[in-house]
Amino acid sequence: MNAFYNYGTFLKLSKLVVLEDSSKFSHLLKKIDYVRIIEAKLFNKEAKMQIFAGIVFFLAGIGLGIFLWSVVGFGITILISIAFVLQGIILFLKGIGNYRQY
């Protein structure tokens, strides 16, 4: 779907080249570059939040595991702390995967 949209955008831009002078086309390309940079910055903010949340979940899982181990014992404690630690690792890796260079 995205490939068809990009191809359609390319066709519209190529028609602009034929119909209009190249200065307007280059101005349009600059605007597209600015939009991509802003989009990358927004994705990077989201990715940084995911990385931070992953670290927090990871540390909370370890802390909660130690606390519950001292209070409750072995039982469900290990499952709860493993769930928090795994969620933290997953969020951390998703954040790293979503981080974009621009």
PDB file as gemmi writes it, atoms N, CA and C in Angstrom:
CRYST1    1.000    1.000    1.000  90.00  90.00  90.00 P 1                      
ATOM      1  N   MET A   1       0.829  -1.191   0.000  1.00  0.00           N  
ATOM      2  CA  MET A   1       0.000   0.000   0.000  1.00  0.00           C  
ATOM      3  C   MET A   1       0.875   1.257   0.000  1.00  0.00           C  
ATOM      4  N   ASN A   2       1.903   1.230   0.859  1.00  0.00           N  
ATOM      5  CA  ASN A   2       2.787   2.387   0.957  1.00  0.00           C  
ATOM      6  C   ASN A   2       3.546   2.604  -0.349  1.00  0.00           C  
ATOM      7  N   ALA A   3       3.910   1.494  -1.024  1.00  0.00           N  
ATOM      8  CA  ALA A   3       4.644   1.622  -2.284  1.00  0.00           C  
ATOM      9  C   ALA A   3       3.769   2.297  -3.347  1.00  0.00           C  
ATOM     10  N   PHE A   4       2.487   1.952  -3.377  1.00  0.00           N  
ATOM     11  CA  PHE A   4       1.588   2.593  -4.337  1.00  0.00           C  
ATOM     12  C   PHE A   4       1.427   4.074  -4.017  1.00  0.00           C  
ATOM     13  N   TYR A   5       1.343   4.395  -2.740  1.00  0.00           N  
ATOM     14  CA  TYR A   5       1.219   5.799  -2.343  1.00  0.00           C  
ATOM     15  C   TYR A   5       2.469   6.568  -2.749  1.00  0.00           C  
ATOM     16  N   ASN A   6       3.641   5.986  -2.492  1.00  0.00           N  
ATOM     17  CA  ASN A   6       4.888   6.658  -2.869  1.00  0.00           C  
ATOM     18  C   ASN A   6       4.984   6.812  -4.381  1.00  0.00           C  
ATOM     19  N   TYR A   7       4.543   5.803  -5.139  1.00  0.00           N  
ATOM     20  CA  TYR A   7       4.585   5.894  -6.593  1.00  0.00           C  
ATOM     21  C   TYR A   7       3.643   6.978  -7.084  1.00  0.00           C  
ATOM     22  N   GLY A   8       2.460   7.067  -6.462  1.00  0.00           N  
ATOM     23  CA  GLY A   8       1.513   8.119  -6.825  1.00  0.00           C  
ATOM     24  C   GLY A   8       2.064   9.499  -6.513  1.00  0.00           C  
ATOM     25  N   THR A   9       2.741   9.626  -5.376  1.00  0.00           N  
ATOM     26  CA  THR A   9       3.377  10.898  -5.035  1.00  0.00           C  
ATOM     27  C   THR A   9       4.458  11.241  -6.040  1.00  0.00           C  
ATOM     28  N   PHE A  10       5.215  10.226  -6.459  1.00  0.00           N  
ATOM     29  CA  PHE A  10       6.271  10.447  -7.449  1.00  0.00           C  
ATOM     30  C   PHE A  10       5.667  10.927  -8.769  1.00  0.00           C  
ATOM     31  N   LEU A  11       4.541  10.322  -9.167  1.00  0.00           N  
ATOM     32  CA  LEU A  11       3.905  10.755 -10.414  1.00  0.00           C  
ATOM     33  C   LEU A  11       3.426  12.200 -10.321  1.00  0.00           C  
ATOM     34  N   LYS A  12       2.843  12.560  -9.175  1.00  0.00           N  
ATOM     35  CA  LYS A  12       2.387  13.931  -9.003  1.00  0.00           C  
ATOM     36  C   LYS A  12       3.568  14.897  -9.057  1.00  0.00           C  
ATOM     37  N   LEU A  13       4.673  14.514  -8.404  1.00  0.00           N  
ATOM     38  CA  LEU A  13       5.843  15.382  -8.416  1.00  0.00           C  
ATOM     39  C   LEU A  13       6.456  15.466  -9.807  1.00  0.00           C  
ATOM     40  N   SER A  14       6.446  14.352 -10.542  1.00  0.00           N  
ATOM     41  CA  SER A  14       7.020  14.396 -11.892  1.00  0.00           C  
ATOM     42  C   SER A  14       6.160  15.265 -12.814  1.00  0.00           C  
ATOM     43  N   LYS A  15       4.844  15.272 -12.601  1.00  0.00           N  
ATOM     44  CA  LYS A  15       3.992  16.169 -13.384  1.00  0.00           C  
ATOM     45  C   LYS A  15       4.286  17.620 -13.046  1.00  0.00           C  
ATOM     46  N   LEU A  16       4.604  17.878 -11.771  1.00  0.00           N  
ATOM     47  CA  LEU A  16       4.965  19.232 -11.384  1.00  0.00           C  
ATOM     48  C   LEU A  16       6.222  19.703 -12.104  1.00  0.00           C  
ATOM     49  N   VAL A  17       7.153  18.787 -12.285  1.00  0.00           N  
ATOM     50  CA  VAL A  17       8.393  19.154 -12.980  1.00  0.00           C  
ATOM     51  C   VAL A  17       8.092  19.553 -14.401  1.00  0.00           C  
ATOM     52  N   VAL A  18       7.199  18.821 -15.036  1.00  0.00           N  
ATOM     53  CA  VAL A  18       6.872  19.128 -16.425  1.00  0.00           C  
ATOM     54  C   VAL A  18       6.088  20.433 -16.517  1.00  0.00           C  
ATOM     55  N   LEU A  19       5.149  20.637 -15.590  1.00  0.00           N  
ATOM     56  CA  LEU A  19       4.260  21.780 -15.693  1.00  0.00           C  
ATOM     57  C   LEU A  19       4.852  23.071 -15.121  1.00  0.00           C  
ATOM     58  N   GLU A  20       5.658  22.954 -14.080  1.00  0.00           N  
ATOM     59  CA  GLU A  20       6.149  24.141 -13.393  1.00  0.00           C  
ATOM     60  C   GLU A  20       7.663  24.226 -13.542  1.00  0.00           C  
ATOM     61  N   ASP A  21       8.214  25.339 -13.145  1.00  0.00           N  
ATOM     62  CA  ASP A  21       9.666  25.473 -13.239  1.00  0.00           C  
ATOM     63  C   ASP A  21      10.340  24.731 -12.088  1.00  0.00           C  
ATOM     64  N   SER A  22      11.623  24.542 -12.201  1.00  0.00           N  
ATOM     65  CA  SER A  22      12.339  23.694 -11.250  1.00  0.00           C  
ATOM     66  C   SER A  22      12.514  24.345  -9.883  1.00  0.00           C  
ATOM     67  N   SER A  23      12.407  25.667  -9.786  1.00  0.00           N  
ATOM     68  CA  SER A  23      12.578  26.316  -8.485  1.00  0.00           C  
ATOM     69  C   SER A  23      11.435  25.955  -7.538  1.00  0.00           C  
ATOM     70  N   LYS A  24      10.221  25.895  -8.054  1.00  0.00           N  
ATOM     71  CA  LYS A  24       9.091  25.504  -7.207  1.00  0.00           C  
ATOM     72  C   LYS A  24       9.217  24.033  -6.797  1.00  0.00           C  
ATOM     73  N   PHE A  25       9.731  23.230  -7.710  1.00  0.00           N  
ATOM     74  CA  PHE A  25       9.890  21.810  -7.399  1.00  0.00           C  
ATOM     75  C   PHE A  25      10.950  21.618  -6.312  1.00  0.00           C  
ATOM     76  N   SER A  26      12.040  22.346  -6.399  1.00  0.00           N  
ATOM     77  CA  SER A  26      13.079  22.210  -5.375  1.00  0.00           C  
ATOM     78  C   SER A  26      12.574  22.732  -4.033  1.00  0.00           C  
ATOM     79  N   HIS A  27      11.759  23.779  -4.062  1.00  0.00           N  
ATOM     80  CA  HIS A  27      11.154  24.286  -2.828  1.00  0.00           C  
ATOM     81  C   HIS A  27      10.250  23.222  -2.200  1.00  0.00           C  
ATOM     82  N   LEU A  28       9.505  22.519  -3.042  1.00  0.00           N  
ATOM     83  CA  LEU A  28       8.636  21.444  -2.561  1.00  0.00           C  
ATOM     84  C   LEU A  28       9.461  20.306  -1.964  1.00  0.00           C  
ATOM     85  N   LEU A  29      10.571  19.972  -2.604  1.00  0.00           N  
ATOM     86  CA  LEU A  29      11.436  18.922  -2.058  1.00  0.00           C  
ATOM     87  C   LEU A  29      12.037  19.332  -0.720  1.00  0.00           C  
ATOM     88  N   LYS A  30      12.367  20.590  -0.545  1.00  0.00           N  
ATOM     89  CA  LYS A  30      12.881  21.063   0.737  1.00  0.00           C  
ATOM     90  C   LYS A  30      11.825  20.915   1.821  1.00  0.00           C  
ATOM     91  N   LYS A  31      10.566  21.235   1.477  1.00  0.00           N  
ATOM     92  CA  LYS A  31       9.482  21.077   2.446  1.00  0.00           C  
ATOM     93  C   LYS A  31       9.326  19.605   2.831  1.00  0.00           C  
ATOM     94  N   ILE A  32       9.443  18.710   1.860  1.00  0.00           N  
ATOM     95  CA  ILE A  32       9.330  17.280   2.144  1.00  0.00           C  
ATOM     96  C   ILE A  32      10.462  16.840   3.072  1.00  0.00           C  
ATOM     97  N   ASP A  33      11.680  17.349   2.849  1.00  0.00           N  
ATOM     98  CA  ASP A  33      12.795  17.020   3.721  1.00  0.00           C  
ATOM     99  C   ASP A  33      12.558  17.520   5.138  1.00  0.00           C  
ATOM    100  N   TYR A  34      12.011  18.742   5.273  1.00  0.00           N  
ATOM    101  CA  TYR A  34      11.715  19.263   6.600  1.00  0.00           C  
ATOM    102  C   TYR A  34      10.689  18.392   7.322  1.00  0.00           C  
ATOM    103  N   VAL A  35       9.678  17.944   6.599  1.00  0.00           N  
ATOM    104  CA  VAL A  35       8.651  17.086   7.196  1.00  0.00           C  
ATOM    105  C   VAL A  35       9.275  15.771   7.653  1.00  0.00           C  
ATOM    106  N   ARG A  36      10.180  15.212   6.855  1.00  0.00           N  
ATOM    107  CA  ARG A  36      10.831  13.962   7.245  1.00  0.00           C  
ATOM    108  C   ARG A  36      11.694  14.143   8.483  1.00  0.00           C  
ATOM    109  N   ILE A  37      12.394  15.268   8.585  1.00  0.00           N  
ATOM    110  CA  ILE A  37      13.222  15.522   9.759  1.00  0.00           C  
ATOM    111  C   ILE A  37      12.347  15.670  11.005  1.00  0.00           C  
ATOM    112  N   ILE A  38      11.240  16.400  10.886  1.00  0.00           N  
ATOM    113  CA  ILE A  38      10.328  16.565  12.027  1.00  0.00           C  
ATOM    114  C   ILE A  38       9.736  15.218  12.420  1.00  0.00           C  
ATOM    115  N   GLU A  39       9.356  14.410  11.431  1.00  0.00           N  
ATOM    116  CA  GLU A  39       8.807  13.088  11.707  1.00  0.00           C  
ATOM    117  C   GLU A  39       9.836  12.217  12.412  1.00  0.00           C  
ATOM    118  N   ALA A  40      11.083  12.267  11.977  1.00  0.00           N  
ATOM    119  CA  ALA A  40      12.138  11.480  12.618  1.00  0.00           C  
ATOM    120  C   ALA A  40      12.361  11.942  14.055  1.00  0.00           C  
ATOM    121  N   LYS A  41      12.293  13.253  14.285  1.00  0.00           N  
ATOM    122  CA  LYS A  41      12.464  13.752  15.653  1.00  0.00           C  
ATOM    123  C   LYS A  41      11.346  13.270  16.563  1.00  0.00           C  
ATOM    124  N   LEU A  42      10.113  13.259  16.039  1.00  0.00           N  
ATOM    125  CA  LEU A  42       8.992  12.764  16.850  1.00  0.00           C  
ATOM    126  C   LEU A  42       9.138  11.279  17.150  1.00  0.00           C  
ATOM    127  N   PHE A  43       9.550  10.496  16.123  1.00  0.00           N  
ATOM    128  CA  PHE A  43       9.768   9.072  16.362  1.00  0.00           C  
ATOM    129  C   PHE A  43      10.892   8.860  17.361  1.00  0.00           C  
ATOM    130  N   ASN A  44      11.933   9.706  17.319  1.00  0.00           N  
ATOM    131  CA  ASN A  44      13.038   9.566  18.259  1.00  0.00           C  
ATOM    132  C   ASN A  44      12.594   9.861  19.684  1.00  0.00           C  
ATOM    133  N   LYS A  45      11.685  10.842  19.858  1.00  0.00           N  
ATOM    134  CA  LYS A  45      11.165  11.107  21.198  1.00  0.00           C  
ATOM    135  C   LYS A  45      10.414   9.892  21.724  1.00  0.00           C  
ATOM    136  N   GLU A  46       9.605   9.292  20.866  1.00  0.00           N  
ATOM    137  CA  GLU A  46       8.856   8.102  21.270  1.00  0.00           C  
ATOM    138  C   GLU A  46       9.806   6.946  21.569  1.00  0.00           C  
ATOM    139  N   ALA A  47      10.833   6.808  20.757  1.00  0.00           N  
ATOM    140  CA  ALA A  47      11.800   5.738  20.975  1.00  0.00           C  
ATOM    141  C   ALA A  47      12.559   5.946  22.281  1.00  0.00           C  
ATOM    142  N   LYS A  48      12.923   7.192  22.582  1.00  0.00           N  
ATOM    143  CA  LYS A  48      13.613   7.470  23.846  1.00  0.00           C  
ATOM    144  C   LYS A  48      12.719   7.155  25.034  1.00  0.00           C  
ATOM    145  N   MET A  49      11.418   7.456  24.907  1.00  0.00           N  
ATOM    146  CA  MET A  49      10.493   7.128  25.984  1.00  0.00           C  
ATOM    147  C   MET A  49      10.386   5.617  26.168  1.00  0.00           C  
ATOM    148  N   GLN A  50      10.378   4.864  25.061  1.00  0.00           N  
ATOM    149  CA  GLN A  50      10.324   3.406  25.160  1.00  0.00           C  
ATOM    150  C   GLN A  50      11.589   2.851  25.802  1.00  0.00           C  
ATOM    151  N   ILE A  51      12.736   3.407  25.450  1.00  0.00           N  
ATOM    152  CA  ILE A  51      13.988   2.958  26.057  1.00  0.00           C  
ATOM    153  C   ILE A  51      13.971   3.237  27.554  1.00  0.00           C  
ATOM    154  N   PHE A  52      13.548   4.444  27.932  1.00  0.00           N  
ATOM    155  CA  PHE A  52      13.477   4.799  29.350  1.00  0.00           C  
ATOM    156  C   PHE A  52      12.484   3.900  30.098  1.00  0.00           C  
ATOM    157  N   ALA A  53      11.312   3.659  29.495  1.00  0.00           N  
ATOM    158  CA  ALA A  53      10.316   2.790  30.136  1.00  0.00           C  
ATOM    159  C   ALA A  53      10.845   1.367  30.262  1.00  0.00           C  
ATOM    160  N   GLY A  54      11.603   0.911  29.276  1.00  0.00           N  
ATOM    161  CA  GLY A  54      12.194  -0.419  29.360  1.00  0.00           C  
ATOM    162  C   GLY A  54      13.156  -0.546  30.522  1.00  0.00           C  
ATOM    163  N   ILE A  55      13.988   0.485  30.705  1.00  0.00           N  
ATOM    164  CA  ILE A  55      14.937   0.459  31.824  1.00  0.00           C  
ATOM    165  C   ILE A  55      14.193   0.492  33.153  1.00  0.00           C  
ATOM    166  N   VAL A  56      13.145   1.325  33.234  1.00  0.00           N  
ATOM    167  CA  VAL A  56      12.364   1.419  34.473  1.00  0.00           C  
ATOM    168  C   VAL A  56      11.684   0.093  34.788  1.00  0.00           C  
ATOM    169  N   PHE A  57      11.059  -0.544  33.794  1.00  0.00           N  
ATOM    170  CA  PHE A  57      10.415  -1.836  34.022  1.00  0.00           C  
ATOM    171  C   PHE A  57      11.428  -2.890  34.441  1.00  0.00           C  
ATOM    172  N   PHE A  58      12.590  -2.883  33.811  1.00  0.00           N  
ATOM    173  CA  PHE A  58      13.628  -3.853  34.140  1.00  0.00           C  
ATOM    174  C   PHE A  58      14.059  -3.702  35.602  1.00  0.00           C  
ATOM    175  N   LEU A  59      14.346  -2.469  35.999  1.00  0.00           N  
ATOM    176  CA  LEU A  59      14.763  -2.231  37.379  1.00  0.00           C  
ATOM    177  C   LEU A  59      13.622  -2.479  38.371  1.00  0.00           C  
ATOM    178  N   ALA A  60      12.397  -2.145  37.974  1.00  0.00           N  
ATOM    179  CA  ALA A  60      11.245  -2.410  38.848  1.00  0.00           C  
ATOM    180  C   ALA A  60      11.035  -3.901  39.034  1.00  0.00           C  
ATOM    181  N   GLY A  61      11.256  -4.665  37.971  1.00  0.00           N  
ATOM    182  CA  GLY A  61      11.128  -6.119  38.088  1.00  0.00           C  
ATOM    183  C   GLY A  61      12.142  -6.701  39.050  1.00  0.00           C  
ATOM    184  N   ILE A  62      13.371  -6.207  38.976  1.00  0.00           N  
ATOM    185  CA  ILE A  62      14.396  -6.699  39.899  1.00  0.00           C  
ATOM    186  C   ILE A  62      14.077  -6.264  41.327  1.00  0.00           C  
ATOM    187  N   GLY A  63      13.725  -4.984  41.507  1.00  0.00           N  
ATOM    188  CA  GLY A  63      13.399  -4.487  42.842  1.00  0.00           C  
ATOM    189  C   GLY A  63      12.178  -5.162  43.438  1.00  0.00           C  
ATOM    190  N   LEU A  64      11.145  -5.336  42.610  1.00  0.00           N  
ATOM    191  CA  LEU A  64       9.926  -5.993  43.084  1.00  0.00           C  
ATOM    192  C   LEU A  64      10.200  -7.451  43.430  1.00  0.00           C  
ATOM    193  N   GLY A  65      11.039  -8.086  42.632  1.00  0.00           N  
ATOM    194  CA  GLY A  65      11.394  -9.476  42.923  1.00  0.00           C  
ATOM    195  C   GLY A  65      12.116  -9.617  44.247  1.00  0.00           C  
ATOM    196  N   ILE A  66      13.059  -8.727  44.498  1.00  0.00           N  
ATOM    197  CA  ILE A  66      13.792  -8.772  45.780  1.00  0.00           C  
ATOM    198  C   ILE A  66      12.857  -8.483  46.942  1.00  0.00           C  
ATOM    199  N   PHE A  67      11.994  -7.470  46.796  1.00  0.00           N  
ATOM    200  CA  PHE A  67      11.065  -7.118  47.868  1.00  0.00           C  
ATOM    201  C   PHE A  67      10.080  -8.247  48.151  1.00  0.00           C  
ATOM    202  N   LEU A  68       9.450  -8.766  47.093  1.00  0.00           N  
ATOM    203  CA  LEU A  68       8.463  -9.827  47.303  1.00  0.00           C  
ATOM    204  C   LEU A  68       9.111 -11.112  47.808  1.00  0.00           C  
ATOM    205  N   TRP A  69      10.346 -11.364  47.389  1.00  0.00           N  
ATOM    206  CA  TRP A  69      11.045 -12.553  47.857  1.00  0.00           C  
ATOM    207  C   TRP A  69      11.239 -12.485  49.373  1.00  0.00           C  
ATOM    208  N   SER A  70      11.563 -11.290  49.879  1.00  0.00           N  
ATOM    209  CA  SER A  70      11.777 -11.160  51.324  1.00  0.00           C  
ATOM    210  C   SER A  70      10.468 -11.197  52.103  1.00  0.00           C  
ATOM    211  N   VAL A  71       9.366 -10.770  51.485  1.00  0.00           N  
ATOM    212  CA  VAL A  71       8.088 -10.722  52.196  1.00  0.00           C  
ATOM    213  C   VAL A  71       7.296 -12.015  52.006  1.00  0.00           C  
ATOM    214  N   VAL A  72       7.091 -12.441  50.767  1.00  0.00           N  
ATOM    215  CA  VAL A  72       6.192 -13.545  50.472  1.00  0.00           C  
ATOM    216  C   VAL A  72       6.925 -14.879  50.400  1.00  0.00           C  
ATOM    217  N   GLY A  73       8.060 -14.874  49.771  1.00  0.00           N  
ATOM    218  CA  GLY A  73       8.776 -16.120  49.553  1.00  0.00           C  
ATOM    219  C   GLY A  73       8.912 -16.389  48.072  1.00  0.00           C  
ATOM    220  N   PHE A  74       9.160 -17.634  47.734  1.00  0.00           N  
ATOM    221  CA  PHE A  74       9.516 -17.971  46.367  1.00  0.00           C  
ATOM    222  C   PHE A  74       8.322 -17.953  45.427  1.00  0.00           C  
ATOM    223  N   GLY A  75       7.228 -18.573  45.763  1.00  0.00           N  
ATOM    224  CA  GLY A  75       6.011 -18.782  44.989  1.00  0.00           C  
ATOM    225  C   GLY A  75       5.824 -17.981  43.711  1.00  0.00           C  
ATOM    226  N   ILE A  76       4.905 -17.025  43.746  1.00  0.00           N  
ATOM    227  CA  ILE A  76       4.533 -16.237  42.574  1.00  0.00           C  
ATOM    228  C   ILE A  76       5.538 -15.121  42.301  1.00  0.00           C  
ATOM    229  N   THR A  77       6.409 -14.890  43.270  1.00  0.00           N  
ATOM    230  CA  THR A  77       7.374 -13.790  43.163  1.00  0.00           C  
ATOM    231  C   THR A  77       8.208 -13.884  41.903  1.00  0.00           C  
ATOM    232  N   ILE A  78       8.703 -15.060  41.611  1.00  0.00           N  
ATOM    233  CA  ILE A  78       9.590 -15.230  40.460  1.00  0.00           C  
ATOM    234  C   ILE A  78       8.852 -14.954  39.157  1.00  0.00           C  
ATOM    235  N   LEU A  79       7.571 -15.328  39.084  1.00  0.00           N  
ATOM    236  CA  LEU A  79       6.799 -15.070  37.870  1.00  0.00           C  
ATOM    237  C   LEU A  79       6.545 -13.575  37.667  1.00  0.00           C  
ATOM    238  N   ILE A  80       6.223 -12.882  38.738  1.00  0.00           N  
ATOM    239  CA  ILE A  80       5.960 -11.440  38.629  1.00  0.00           C  
ATOM    240  C   ILE A  80       7.227 -10.698  38.225  1.00  0.00           C  
ATOM    241  N   SER A  81       8.338 -11.042  38.871  1.00  0.00           N  
ATOM    242  CA  SER A  81       9.569 -10.318  38.543  1.00  0.00           C  
ATOM    243  C   SER A  81      10.054 -10.657  37.137  1.00  0.00           C  
ATOM    244  N   ILE A  82       9.893 -11.890  36.687  1.00  0.00           N  
ATOM    245  CA  ILE A  82      10.270 -12.260  35.316  1.00  0.00           C  
ATOM    246  C   ILE A  82       9.394 -11.514  34.314  1.00  0.00           C  
ATOM    247  N   ALA A  83       8.098 -11.365  34.617  1.00  0.00           N  
ATOM    248  CA  ALA A  83       7.206 -10.634  33.708  1.00  0.00           C  
ATOM    249  C   ALA A  83       7.646  -9.176  33.572  1.00  0.00           C  
ATOM    250  N   PHE A  84       7.978  -8.543  34.691  1.00  0.00           N  
ATOM    251  CA  PHE A  84       8.430  -7.152  34.635  1.00  0.00           C  
ATOM    252  C   PHE A  84       9.755  -7.031  33.886  1.00  0.00           C  
ATOM    253  N   VAL A  85      10.684  -7.933  34.154  1.00  0.00           N  
ATOM    254  CA  VAL A  85      11.991  -7.870  33.502  1.00  0.00           C  
ATOM    255  C   VAL A  85      11.851  -8.103  32.002  1.00  0.00           C  
ATOM    256  N   LEU A  86      11.039  -9.082  31.609  1.00  0.00           N  
ATOM    257  CA  LEU A  86      10.845  -9.334  30.177  1.00  0.00           C  
ATOM    258  C   LEU A  86      10.155  -8.158  29.480  1.00  0.00           C  
ATOM    259  N   GLN A  87       9.176  -7.573  30.154  1.00  0.00           N  
ATOM    260  CA  GLN A  87       8.519  -6.389  29.578  1.00  0.00           C  
ATOM    261  C   GLN A  87       9.517  -5.254  29.406  1.00  0.00           C  
ATOM    262  N   GLY A  88      10.395  -5.086  30.374  1.00  0.00           N  
ATOM    263  CA  GLY A  88      11.423  -4.058  30.269  1.00  0.00           C  
ATOM    264  C   GLY A  88      12.366  -4.311  29.111  1.00  0.00           C  
ATOM    265  N   ILE A  89      12.783  -5.558  28.934  1.00  0.00           N  
ATOM    266  CA  ILE A  89      13.680  -5.891  27.829  1.00  0.00           C  
ATOM    267  C   ILE A  89      12.988  -5.668  26.488  1.00  0.00           C  
ATOM    268  N   ILE A  90      11.721  -6.053  26.388  1.00  0.00           N  
ATOM    269  CA  ILE A  90      10.977  -5.878  25.137  1.00  0.00           C  
ATOM    270  C   ILE A  90      10.822  -4.397  24.800  1.00  0.00           C  
ATOM    271  N   LEU A  91      10.451  -3.582  25.789  1.00  0.00           N  
ATOM    272  CA  LEU A  91      10.302  -2.141  25.542  1.00  0.00           C  
ATOM    273  C   LEU A  91      11.636  -1.509  25.153  1.00  0.00           C  
ATOM    274  N   PHE A  92      12.712  -1.925  25.805  1.00  0.00           N  
ATOM    275  CA  PHE A  92      14.034  -1.387  25.506  1.00  0.00           C  
ATOM    276  C   PHE A  92      14.429  -1.711  24.067  1.00  0.00           C  
ATOM    277  N   LEU A  93      14.221  -2.952  23.653  1.00  0.00           N  
ATOM    278  CA  LEU A  93      14.585  -3.345  22.292  1.00  0.00           C  
ATOM    279  C   LEU A  93      13.693  -2.678  21.249  1.00  0.00           C  
ATOM    280  N   LYS A  94      12.398  -2.502  21.561  1.00  0.00           N  
ATOM    281  CA  LYS A  94      11.516  -1.790  20.632  1.00  0.00           C  
ATOM    282  C   LYS A  94      11.953  -0.341  20.479  1.00  0.00           C  
ATOM    283  N   GLY A  95      12.364   0.280  21.581  1.00  0.00           N  
ATOM    284  CA  GLY A  95      12.834   1.654  21.521  1.00  0.00           C  
ATOM    285  C   GLY A  95      14.083   1.791  20.678  1.00  0.00           C  
ATOM    286  N   ILE A  96      15.006   0.853  20.824  1.00  0.00           N  
ATOM    287  CA  ILE A  96      16.226   0.883  20.008  1.00  0.00           C  
ATOM    288  C   ILE A  96      15.882   0.652  18.537  1.00  0.00           C  
ATOM    289  N   GLY A  97      14.947  -0.252  18.273  1.00  0.00           N  
ATOM    290  CA  GLY A  97      14.545  -0.523  16.893  1.00  0.00           C  
ATOM    291  C   GLY A  97      13.829   0.649  16.245  1.00  0.00           C  
ATOM    292  N   ASN A  98      13.101   1.442  17.031  1.00  0.00           N  
ATOM    293  CA  ASN A  98      12.358   2.581  16.483  1.00  0.00           C  
ATOM    294  C   ASN A  98      13.197   3.838  16.344  1.00  0.00           C  
ATOM    295  N   TYR A  99      14.374   3.847  16.925  1.00  0.00           N  
ATOM    296  CA  TYR A  99      15.219   5.046  16.859  1.00  0.00           C  
ATOM    297  C   TYR A  99      15.706   5.248  15.434  1.00  0.00           C  
ATOM    298  N   ARG A 100      15.561   6.465  14.919  1.00  0.00           N  
ATOM    299  CA  ARG A 100      15.911   6.747  13.526  1.00  0.00           C  
ATOM    300  C   ARG A 100      17.023   7.780  13.456  1.00  0.00           C  
ATOM    301  N   GLN A 101      17.888   7.581  12.493  1.00  0.00           N  
ATOM    302  CA  GLN A 101      18.913   8.587  12.206  1.00  0.00           C  
ATOM    303  C   GLN A 101      18.373   9.505  11.124  1.00  0.00           C  
ATOM    304  N   TYR A 102      18.626  10.765  11.264  1.00  0.00           N  
ATOM    305  CA  TYR A 102      18.180  11.721  10.249  1.00  0.00           C  
ATOM    306  C   TYR A 102      19.294  12.668   9.908  1.00  0.00           C  
TER     307      TYR A 102                                                      
END                                                                             
